[in-house]
C-alpha atoms as a printed R data frame, in Angstrom:
    type eleno elety resid chain resno       x       y       z
1   ATOM     1    CA   MET     A     1   0.001 -12.852   2.003
2   ATOM     2    CA   GLY     A     2  -3.791 -12.811   1.660
3   ATOM     3    CA   ARG     A     3  -6.356 -10.429   3.073
4   ATOM     4    CA   MET     A     4  -6.914 -11.207   6.740
5   ATOM     5    CA   TYR     A     5 -10.364  -9.671   7.251
6   ATOM     6    CA   SER     A     6 -13.708  -9.212   5.534
7   ATOM     7    CA   PRO     A     7 -13.661  -6.763   2.573
8   ATOM     8    CA   ALA     A     8 -12.965  -3.142   3.430
9   ATOM     9    CA   GLY     A     9 -12.478   0.304   2.020
10  ATOM    10    CA   ARG     A    10 -10.074   2.790   3.577
11  ATOM    11    CA   TYR     A    11  -8.851   6.314   3.893
12  ATOM    12    CA   ALA     A    12  -5.141   6.759   4.502
13  ATOM    13    CA   PRO     A    13  -3.927  10.339   5.032
14  ATOM    14    CA   SER     A    14  -0.319  11.369   5.604
15  ATOM    15    CA   PRO     A    15  -0.086  13.475   8.797
16  ATOM    16    CA   SER     A    16   2.108  16.217   7.350
17  ATOM    17    CA   GLY     A    17  -0.539  18.967   7.460
18  ATOM    18    CA   ASP     A    18  -4.228  19.613   7.990
19  ATOM    19    CA   LEU     A    19  -6.579  18.009   5.486
20  ATOM    20    CA   HIS     A    20  -7.577  20.372   2.674
21  ATOM    21    CA   ILE     A    21 -10.843  20.343   0.743
22  ATOM    22    CA   GLY     A    22  -9.567  17.748  -1.740
23  ATOM    23    CA   ASN     A    23  -8.532  15.406   1.088
24  ATOM    24    CA   LEU     A    24 -11.895  15.865   2.797
25  ATOM    25    CA   ARG     A    25 -13.727  15.106  -0.433
26  ATOM    26    CA   THR     A    26 -11.686  11.930  -0.986
27  ATOM    27    CA   ALA     A    27 -12.265  10.808   2.595
28  ATOM    28    CA   LEU     A    28 -16.019  11.297   2.259
29  ATOM    29    CA   ALA     A    29 -16.092   9.467  -1.086
30  ATOM    30    CA   ALA     A    30 -14.084   6.550   0.309
31  ATOM    31    CA   TRP     A    31 -16.386   6.284   3.326
32  ATOM    32    CA   LEU     A    32 -19.557   6.485   1.230
33  ATOM    33    CA   ASP     A    33 -18.199   3.911  -1.188
34  ATOM    34    CA   ALA     A    34 -17.493   1.471   1.636
35  ATOM    35    CA   ARG     A    35 -20.762   1.983   3.475
36  ATOM    36    CA   ALA     A    36 -22.886   1.861   0.304
37  ATOM    37    CA   SER     A    37 -21.290  -1.467  -0.667
38  ATOM    38    CA   GLY     A    38 -21.527  -3.022   2.799
39  ATOM    39    CA   ARG     A    39 -17.786  -2.997   3.417
40  ATOM    40    CA   ARG     A    40 -15.922  -2.225   6.593
41  ATOM    41    CA   PHE     A    41 -14.129   1.124   6.595
42  ATOM    42    CA   VAL     A    42 -10.666   1.475   8.096
43  ATOM    43    CA   LEU     A    43  -8.608   4.572   8.839
44  ATOM    44    CA   ARG     A    44  -4.858   4.308   8.415
45  ATOM    45    CA   ILE     A    45  -2.352   7.037   9.220
46  ATOM    46    CA   GLU     A    46   0.453   6.817   6.665
47  ATOM    47    CA   ASP     A    47   3.335   8.144   8.748
48  ATOM    48    CA   VAL     A    48   6.310   6.224   7.330
49  ATOM    49    CA   ASP     A    49   7.909   9.587   6.498
50  ATOM    50    CA   GLU     A    50   9.016  10.156  10.071
51  ATOM    51    CA   GLN     A    51  10.622  13.516   9.308
52  ATOM    52    CA   ARG     A    52   7.388  15.108   8.089
53  ATOM    53    CA   SER     A    53   4.796  13.215  10.137
54  ATOM    54    CA   SER     A    54   3.282  14.415  13.402
55  ATOM    55    CA   ARG     A    55   1.023  12.632  15.875
56  ATOM    56    CA   GLU     A    56  -0.558  15.984  16.721
57  ATOM    57    CA   THR     A    57  -1.376  16.543  13.043
58  ATOM    58    CA   ALA     A    58  -2.828  13.033  12.887
59  ATOM    59    CA   ARG     A    59  -4.992  13.827  15.907
60  ATOM    60    CA   ARG     A    60  -6.402  16.910  14.166
61  ATOM    61    CA   GLN     A    61  -7.035  14.956  10.971
62  ATOM    62    CA   ILE     A    62  -8.965  12.314  12.902
63  ATOM    63    CA   GLU     A    63 -10.975  15.043  14.655
64  ATOM    64    CA   HIS     A    64 -11.882  16.732  11.359
65  ATOM    65    CA   LEU     A    65 -12.936  13.451   9.707
66  ATOM    66    CA   ALA     A    66 -15.199  12.664  12.655
67  ATOM    67    CA   ALA     A    67 -16.719  16.155  12.422
68  ATOM    68    CA   LEU     A    68 -17.798  15.391   8.836
69  ATOM    69    CA   GLY     A    69 -19.668  12.310  10.071
70  ATOM    70    CA   ILE     A    70 -17.091   9.792   8.890
71  ATOM    71    CA   GLU     A    71 -16.896   6.749  11.159
72  ATOM    72    CA   TRP     A    72 -14.425   3.874  10.956
73  ATOM    73    CA   ASP     A    73 -14.298   0.295  12.169
74  ATOM    74    CA   GLY     A    74 -11.707  -0.386  14.855
75  ATOM    75    CA   GLU     A    75  -8.984   2.000  15.963
76  ATOM    76    CA   PRO     A    76  -6.930   4.063  13.502
77  ATOM    77    CA   VAL     A    77  -3.764   2.230  12.448
78  ATOM    78    CA   TYR     A    78  -0.354   3.941  12.358
79  ATOM    79    CA   GLN     A    79   2.229   2.707   9.876
80  ATOM    80    CA   GLN     A    80   5.078   3.421  12.294
81  ATOM    81    CA   ASP     A    81   3.698   0.533  14.382
82  ATOM    82    CA   ARG     A    82   3.832  -1.915  11.465
83  ATOM    83    CA   TYR     A    83   7.440  -2.011  10.279
84  ATOM    84    CA   ALA     A    84   7.794  -5.742  11.010
85  ATOM    85    CA   LEU     A    85   5.071  -6.444   8.424
86  ATOM    86    CA   TYR     A    86   6.973  -4.504   5.758
87  ATOM    87    CA   GLU     A    87  10.231  -6.282   6.572
88  ATOM    88    CA   GLU     A    88   8.594  -9.681   6.140
89  ATOM    89    CA   ALA     A    89   6.913  -8.709   2.867
90  ATOM    90    CA   LEU     A    90  10.175  -7.367   1.460
91  ATOM    91    CA   THR     A    91  11.780 -10.805   1.778
92  ATOM    92    CA   ARG     A    92   9.146 -12.253  -0.570
93  ATOM    93    CA   LEU     A    93   9.525  -9.770  -3.415
94  ATOM    94    CA   PRO     A    94  12.053  -9.648  -6.276
95  ATOM    95    CA   THR     A    95  14.289  -6.663  -5.492
96  ATOM    96    CA   PHE     A    96  17.648  -5.049  -6.202
97  ATOM    97    CA   GLU     A    97  19.827  -2.498  -4.446
98  ATOM    98    CA   CYS     A    98  20.056   0.992  -5.944
99  ATOM    99    CA   TYR     A    99  22.837   3.497  -5.332
100 ATOM   100    CA   CYS     A   100  21.612   6.157  -7.772
101 ATOM   101    CA   THR     A   101  21.306   9.763  -6.698
102 ATOM   102    CA   ARG     A   102  18.423  11.907  -7.919
103 ATOM   103    CA   LYS     A   103  20.820  13.512 -10.383
104 ATOM   104    CA   ASP     A   104  21.829  10.078 -11.699
105 ATOM   105    CA   ILE     A   105  18.199   9.231 -12.341
106 ATOM   106    CA   ARG     A   106  17.440  12.557 -14.046
107 ATOM   107    CA   GLU     A   107  20.371  12.165 -16.425
108 ATOM   108    CA   ALA     A   108  19.944   8.463 -17.244
109 ATOM   109    CA   THR     A   109  18.934   7.221 -20.686
110 ATOM   110    CA   ARG     A   110  15.380   5.901 -20.690
111 ATOM   111    CA   ALA     A   111  13.538   3.293 -22.668
112 ATOM   112    CA   PRO     A   112  10.952   4.632 -25.144
113 ATOM   113    CA   HIS     A   113   7.502   5.366 -23.677
114 ATOM   114    CA   THR     A   114   8.768   5.191 -20.089
115 ATOM   115    CA   PRO     A   115   7.263   7.958 -17.908
116 ATOM   116    CA   PRO     A   116   9.963  10.536 -17.104
117 ATOM   117    CA   HIS     A   117   9.764  10.001 -13.342
118 ATOM   118    CA   PHE     A   118   9.996   6.183 -13.541
119 ATOM   119    CA   TYR     A   119  13.312   4.599 -12.597
120 ATOM   120    CA   PRO     A   120  15.401   3.748 -15.699
121 ATOM   121    CA   GLY     A   121  16.838   0.479 -14.307
122 ATOM   122    CA   THR     A   122  20.437   1.661 -13.979
123 ATOM   123    CA   CYS     A   123  21.401  -0.519 -11.001
124 ATOM   124    CA   ILE     A   124  19.699  -3.750 -12.055
125 ATOM   125    CA   GLY     A   125  22.220  -6.576 -12.085
126 ATOM   126    CA   ILE     A   126  25.294  -4.522 -11.075
127 ATOM   127    CA   GLN     A   127  27.557  -4.715  -8.059
128 ATOM   128    CA   ALA     A   128  27.752  -1.824  -5.584
129 ATOM   129    CA   PRO     A   129  29.903   1.018  -7.002
130 ATOM   130    CA   LYS     A   130  33.192   1.468  -5.148
131 ATOM   131    CA   GLU     A   131  32.684   5.158  -4.474
132 ATOM   132    CA   VAL     A   132  29.476   4.873  -2.411
133 ATOM   133    CA   GLY     A   133  31.322   4.549   0.905
134 ATOM   134    CA   ASP     A   134  28.895   3.923   3.751
135 ATOM   135    CA   ARG     A   135  25.859   5.227   1.870
136 ATOM   136    CA   THR     A   136  22.836   2.986   2.478
137 ATOM   137    CA   PRO     A   137  21.350   1.744  -0.808
138 ATOM   138    CA   ALA     A   138  17.671   1.956  -1.595
139 ATOM   139    CA   VAL     A   139  15.852  -1.315  -2.226
140 ATOM   140    CA   ARG     A   140  13.740  -1.264  -5.398
141 ATOM   141    CA   TYR     A   141  11.131  -3.586  -6.822
142 ATOM   142    CA   LEU     A   142  12.488  -5.511  -9.795
143 ATOM   143    CA   GLY     A   143   9.301  -4.630 -11.632
144 ATOM   144    CA   GLY     A   144   9.213  -4.113 -15.366
145 ATOM   145    CA   GLY     A   145   6.515  -5.037 -17.855
146 ATOM   146    CA   GLU     A   146   2.910  -3.953 -17.464
147 ATOM   147    CA   ALA     A   147  -0.027  -4.580 -15.156
148 ATOM   148    CA   THR     A   148  -3.746  -3.924 -15.438
149 ATOM   149    CA   ILE     A   149  -6.243  -2.526 -12.954
150 ATOM   150    CA   TYR     A   150  -9.950  -1.691 -13.113
151 ATOM   151    CA   ASP     A   151 -11.160   1.779 -12.181
152 ATOM   152    CA   ASP     A   152 -14.803   2.893 -11.975
153 ATOM   153    CA   LEU     A   153 -14.144   6.207 -13.728
154 ATOM   154    CA   HIS     A   154 -11.330   5.205 -16.098
155 ATOM   155    CA   GLY     A   155 -12.282   1.641 -16.976
156 ATOM   156    CA   THR     A   156  -9.564  -0.941 -17.596
157 ATOM   157    CA   VAL     A   157  -6.162   0.714 -17.247
158 ATOM   158    CA   THR     A   158  -2.935  -0.988 -18.326
159 ATOM   159    CA   GLY     A   159   0.329   0.733 -17.496
160 ATOM   160    CA   PRO     A   160   4.056   0.167 -16.975
161 ATOM   161    CA   VAL     A   161   5.340  -1.301 -13.722
162 ATOM   162    CA   ASP     A   162   7.985   0.911 -12.155
163 ATOM   163    CA   HIS     A   163  11.152  -0.243 -10.412
164 ATOM   164    CA   CYS     A   164   9.815   1.719  -7.466
165 ATOM   165    CA   VAL     A   165  11.548   2.210  -4.132
166 ATOM   166    CA   LEU     A   166  10.368  -0.198  -1.428
167 ATOM   167    CA   ARG     A   167  12.828   0.867   1.241
168 ATOM   168    CA   ARG     A   168  14.535   4.227   1.070
169 ATOM   169    CA   GLY     A   169  18.296   4.541   1.315
170 ATOM   170    CA   GLY     A   170  20.656   7.466   1.707
171 ATOM   171    CA   ARG     A   171  20.938   9.466   4.891
172 ATOM   172    CA   GLU     A   172  17.354   8.820   6.024
173 ATOM   173    CA   PRO     A   173  16.595   5.148   5.251
174 ATOM   174    CA   GLY     A   174  13.045   4.033   5.852
175 ATOM   175    CA   TRP     A   175  10.034   2.325   4.365
176 ATOM   176    CA   ALA     A   176   8.499   3.676   1.174
177 ATOM   177    CA   TYR     A   177   4.871   4.357   0.321
178 ATOM   178    CA   ASN     A   178   4.526   1.811  -2.494
179 ATOM   179    CA   LEU     A   179   5.372  -1.096  -0.192
180 ATOM   180    CA   ALA     A   180   3.735   0.111   3.017
181 ATOM   181    CA   CYS     A   181   0.348   0.937   1.490
182 ATOM   182    CA   VAL     A   182   0.177  -2.388  -0.362
183 ATOM   183    CA   VAL     A   183   1.124  -4.486   2.672
184 ATOM   184    CA   ASP     A   184  -1.354  -2.626   4.887
185 ATOM   185    CA   ASP     A   185  -4.179  -2.932   2.345
186 ATOM   186    CA   LEU     A   186  -3.633  -6.695   2.265
187 ATOM   187    CA   ALA     A   187  -3.369  -6.991   6.041
188 ATOM   188    CA   GLN     A   188  -6.522  -4.917   6.594
189 ATOM   189    CA   GLY     A   189  -8.664  -6.655   3.981
190 ATOM   190    CA   VAL     A   190  -8.872  -3.631   1.667
191 ATOM   191    CA   ASP     A   191 -10.239  -4.735  -1.701
192 ATOM   192    CA   ARG     A   192 -11.516  -1.317  -2.754
193 ATOM   193    CA   VAL     A   193  -9.446   1.884  -3.010
194 ATOM   194    CA   VAL     A   194 -10.915   5.354  -3.535
195 ATOM   195    CA   ARG     A   195  -8.304   8.091  -3.890
196 ATOM   196    CA   GLY     A   196  -7.142  11.001  -6.039
197 ATOM   197    CA   GLU     A   197  -6.469  10.782  -9.750
198 ATOM   198    CA   ASP     A   198  -2.838  11.812  -9.209
199 ATOM   199    CA   LEU     A   199  -2.187   8.265  -7.941
200 ATOM   200    CA   LEU     A   200  -3.705   6.487 -10.957
201 ATOM   201    CA   GLU     A   201  -0.356   6.142 -12.720
202 ATOM   202    CA   SER     A   202   1.168   4.300  -9.745
203 ATOM   203    CA   SER     A   203  -1.703   1.804  -9.484
204 ATOM   204    CA   PRO     A   204  -0.381  -0.749 -12.034
205 ATOM   205    CA   THR     A   205   2.905  -0.874 -10.096
206 ATOM   206    CA   GLN     A   206   1.078  -1.417  -6.815
207 ATOM   207    CA   ALA     A   207  -1.137  -4.045  -8.438
208 ATOM   208    CA   ALA     A   208   1.988  -5.884  -9.622
209 ATOM   209    CA   ILE     A   209   3.419  -5.856  -6.097
210 ATOM   210    CA   ILE     A   210   0.132  -7.180  -4.703
211 ATOM   211    CA   SER     A   211   0.140  -9.980  -7.276
212 ATOM   212    CA   ALA     A   212   3.762 -10.809  -6.407
213 ATOM   213    CA   LEU     A   213   2.651 -11.185  -2.773
214 ATOM   214    CA   GLY     A   214   0.045 -13.731  -3.863
215 ATOM   215    CA   ALA     A   215  -3.171 -11.681  -3.691
216 ATOM   216    CA   GLU     A   216  -5.678 -10.057  -6.032
217 ATOM   217    CA   PRO     A   217  -5.401  -6.300  -6.588
218 ATOM   218    CA   PRO     A   218  -8.318  -4.153  -5.390
219 ATOM   219    CA   THR     A   219 -10.683  -2.317  -7.675
220 ATOM   220    CA   TYR     A   220 -10.256   1.441  -7.759
221 ATOM   221    CA   CYS     A   221 -12.050   4.735  -8.090
222 ATOM   222    CA   HIS     A   222  -9.589   7.557  -8.779
223 ATOM   223    CA   LEU     A   223 -11.354  10.865  -8.246
224 ATOM   224    CA   PRO     A   224 -10.691  13.835 -10.547
225 ATOM   225    CA   LEU     A   225  -8.505  16.420  -8.862
226 ATOM   226    CA   VAL     A   226  -9.688  19.654  -7.273
227 ATOM   227    CA   VAL     A   227  -8.741  22.827  -9.164
228 ATOM   228    CA   ASN     A   228  -9.136  26.551  -8.608
229 ATOM   229    CA   ALA     A   229 -11.122  28.935 -10.804
230 ATOM   230    CA   ALA     A   230  -8.141  29.196 -13.191
231 ATOM   231    CA   GLY     A   231  -8.139  25.437 -13.694
232 ATOM   232    CA   LYS     A   232  -4.908  24.934 -11.745
233 ATOM   233    CA   ARG     A   233  -4.516  22.254  -9.093
234 ATOM   234    CA   LEU     A   234  -5.649  23.647  -5.747
235 ATOM   235    CA   ALA     A   235  -2.751  24.742  -3.520
236 ATOM   236    CA   LYS     A   236  -2.265  26.372  -0.118
237 ATOM   237    CA   ARG     A   237  -1.933  29.777  -1.768
238 ATOM   238    CA   ASP     A   238  -5.585  29.484  -2.822
239 ATOM   239    CA   GLY     A   239  -6.530  30.258   0.755
240 ATOM   240    CA   VAL     A   240  -9.547  28.805   2.531
241 ATOM   241    CA   THR     A   241  -9.236  25.041   2.070
242 ATOM   242    CA   THR     A   242  -9.085  23.298   5.489
243 ATOM   243    CA   LEU     A   243 -12.102  22.477   7.642
244 ATOM   244    CA   PRO     A   244 -11.342  25.135  10.307
245 ATOM   245    CA   ASP     A   245 -10.934  27.699   7.520
246 ATOM   246    CA   LEU     A   246 -14.212  26.698   5.897
247 ATOM   247    CA   LEU     A   247 -16.092  26.759   9.217
248 ATOM   248    CA   GLU     A   248 -15.294  30.467   9.509
249 ATOM   249    CA   ARG     A   249 -17.527  31.072   6.466
250 ATOM   250    CA   HIS     A   250 -19.979  28.182   6.344
251 ATOM   251    CA   THR     A   251 -21.885  25.819   8.615
252 ATOM   252    CA   LEU     A   252 -20.846  22.187   8.862
253 ATOM   253    CA   ALA     A   253 -24.046  21.135   7.064
254 ATOM   254    CA   GLU     A   254 -23.231  23.508   4.182
255 ATOM   255    CA   ILE     A   255 -19.702  22.112   3.893
256 ATOM   256    CA   VAL     A   256 -20.846  18.479   3.905
257 ATOM   257    CA   GLY     A   257 -23.589  19.258   1.405
258 ATOM   258    CA   TYR     A   258 -21.090  20.990  -0.875
259 ATOM   259    CA   LEU     A   259 -18.774  17.984  -0.757
260 ATOM   260    CA   GLY     A   260 -21.709  15.701  -1.504
261 ATOM   261    CA   ARG     A   261 -22.683  17.722  -4.586
262 ATOM   262    CA   SER     A   262 -19.130  17.358  -5.889
263 ATOM   263    CA   LEU     A   263 -19.766  13.597  -5.848
264 ATOM   264    CA   GLY     A   264 -23.081  13.850  -7.687
265 ATOM   265    CA   ILE     A   265 -25.263  13.744  -4.566
266 ATOM   266    CA   GLU     A   266 -28.033  16.331  -4.232
267 ATOM   267    CA   GLY     A   267 -30.336  17.156  -1.338
268 ATOM   268    CA   ALA     A   268 -28.274  15.779   1.557
269 ATOM   269    CA   THR     A   269 -26.451  17.655   4.312
270 ATOM   270    CA   THR     A   270 -25.067  14.778   6.410
271 ATOM   271    CA   ALA     A   271 -22.759  11.940   5.471
272 ATOM   272    CA   ARG     A   272 -25.255   9.362   6.703
273 ATOM   273    CA   GLU     A   273 -27.987  10.750   4.408
274 ATOM   274    CA   MET     A   274 -25.663  10.384   1.431
275 ATOM   275    CA   VAL     A   275 -25.022   6.647   1.727
276 ATOM   276    CA   ALA     A   276 -28.215   5.593  -0.061
277 ATOM   277    CA   LYS     A   277 -27.608   8.156  -2.826
278 ATOM   278    CA   TYR     A   278 -23.971   7.347  -3.531
279 ATOM   279    CA   ASP     A   279 -23.088   5.953  -6.959
280 ATOM   280    CA   PRO     A   280 -19.530   6.319  -8.327
281 ATOM   281    CA   GLN     A   281 -20.952   6.572 -11.846
282 ATOM   282    CA   ARG     A   282 -22.524   9.918 -10.903
283 ATOM   283    CA   ILE     A   283 -19.125  11.483 -10.249
284 ATOM   284    CA   ARG     A   284 -18.129  13.804 -13.059
285 ATOM   285    CA   ARG     A   285 -14.982  12.813 -14.932
286 ATOM   286    CA   GLU     A   286 -13.538  16.302 -15.277
287 ATOM   287    CA   PRO     A   287 -11.652  18.138 -12.494
288 ATOM   288    CA   TRP     A   288 -13.805  19.592  -9.729
289 ATOM   289    CA   VAL     A   289 -13.635  23.392  -9.549
290 ATOM   290    CA   PHE     A   290 -13.544  24.624  -5.955
291 ATOM   291    CA   ASP     A   291 -15.700  27.765  -5.783
292 ATOM   292    CA   PHE     A   292 -17.169  27.679  -2.288
């Protein structure tokens, strides 16, 4: 599976709630990065979690991105319309079935230096336990080893490859993020990913899956997270964080200018003005304190 289109960047929100200031900042950075490098920019709605996703929420997210001056090429893509792509990709990856519960995973013995939330490999090479009944197993990537990615802010990053879930099991089976986002990036020509630093640890695993599908991993720019005045990751309890909230206190130009300054861009109040000034190397490496 190669990339089907000319190179692109993307923004891919999950429609489980309105975009907060950190989401808006990432969206603007991803758009600037694509436009400054001459790439297409695609918008993808990551709604594989059908229980938490809402088309109405997606509509509001699209409206708020457009208000910031972010434009995309083509129509927004919804992952719920692309399940056939994920099914085909799954047949070409090394996988195993997993019957572990969350409790099983928490209590399992782990290899040294394995991140605590990585899967310990319990079900690799075993037959289905007799006591599972009609429980649907998860399908995990065989994974293992390490993979390397390049990130503008973190340099060359080598990390372990998780036996991550590709298709969820249990009572609500469905496609998992680590497969869907990789397959869609390949299908949409995405060779550049700008997103939050909280996803850096999963990037080697995604790069390994991309390589297993016969393509080159993208390059990355993982933005430092947004924190409150106490240095804690910004949360809903911190109050005014969505675009409608912010517009009650500030003009749109002030909001866009504030987001631009967080990316090292001074003297611009529209997204279009910022394209010529964008340089990922100007983004500060430490967390961004939200004090607007």
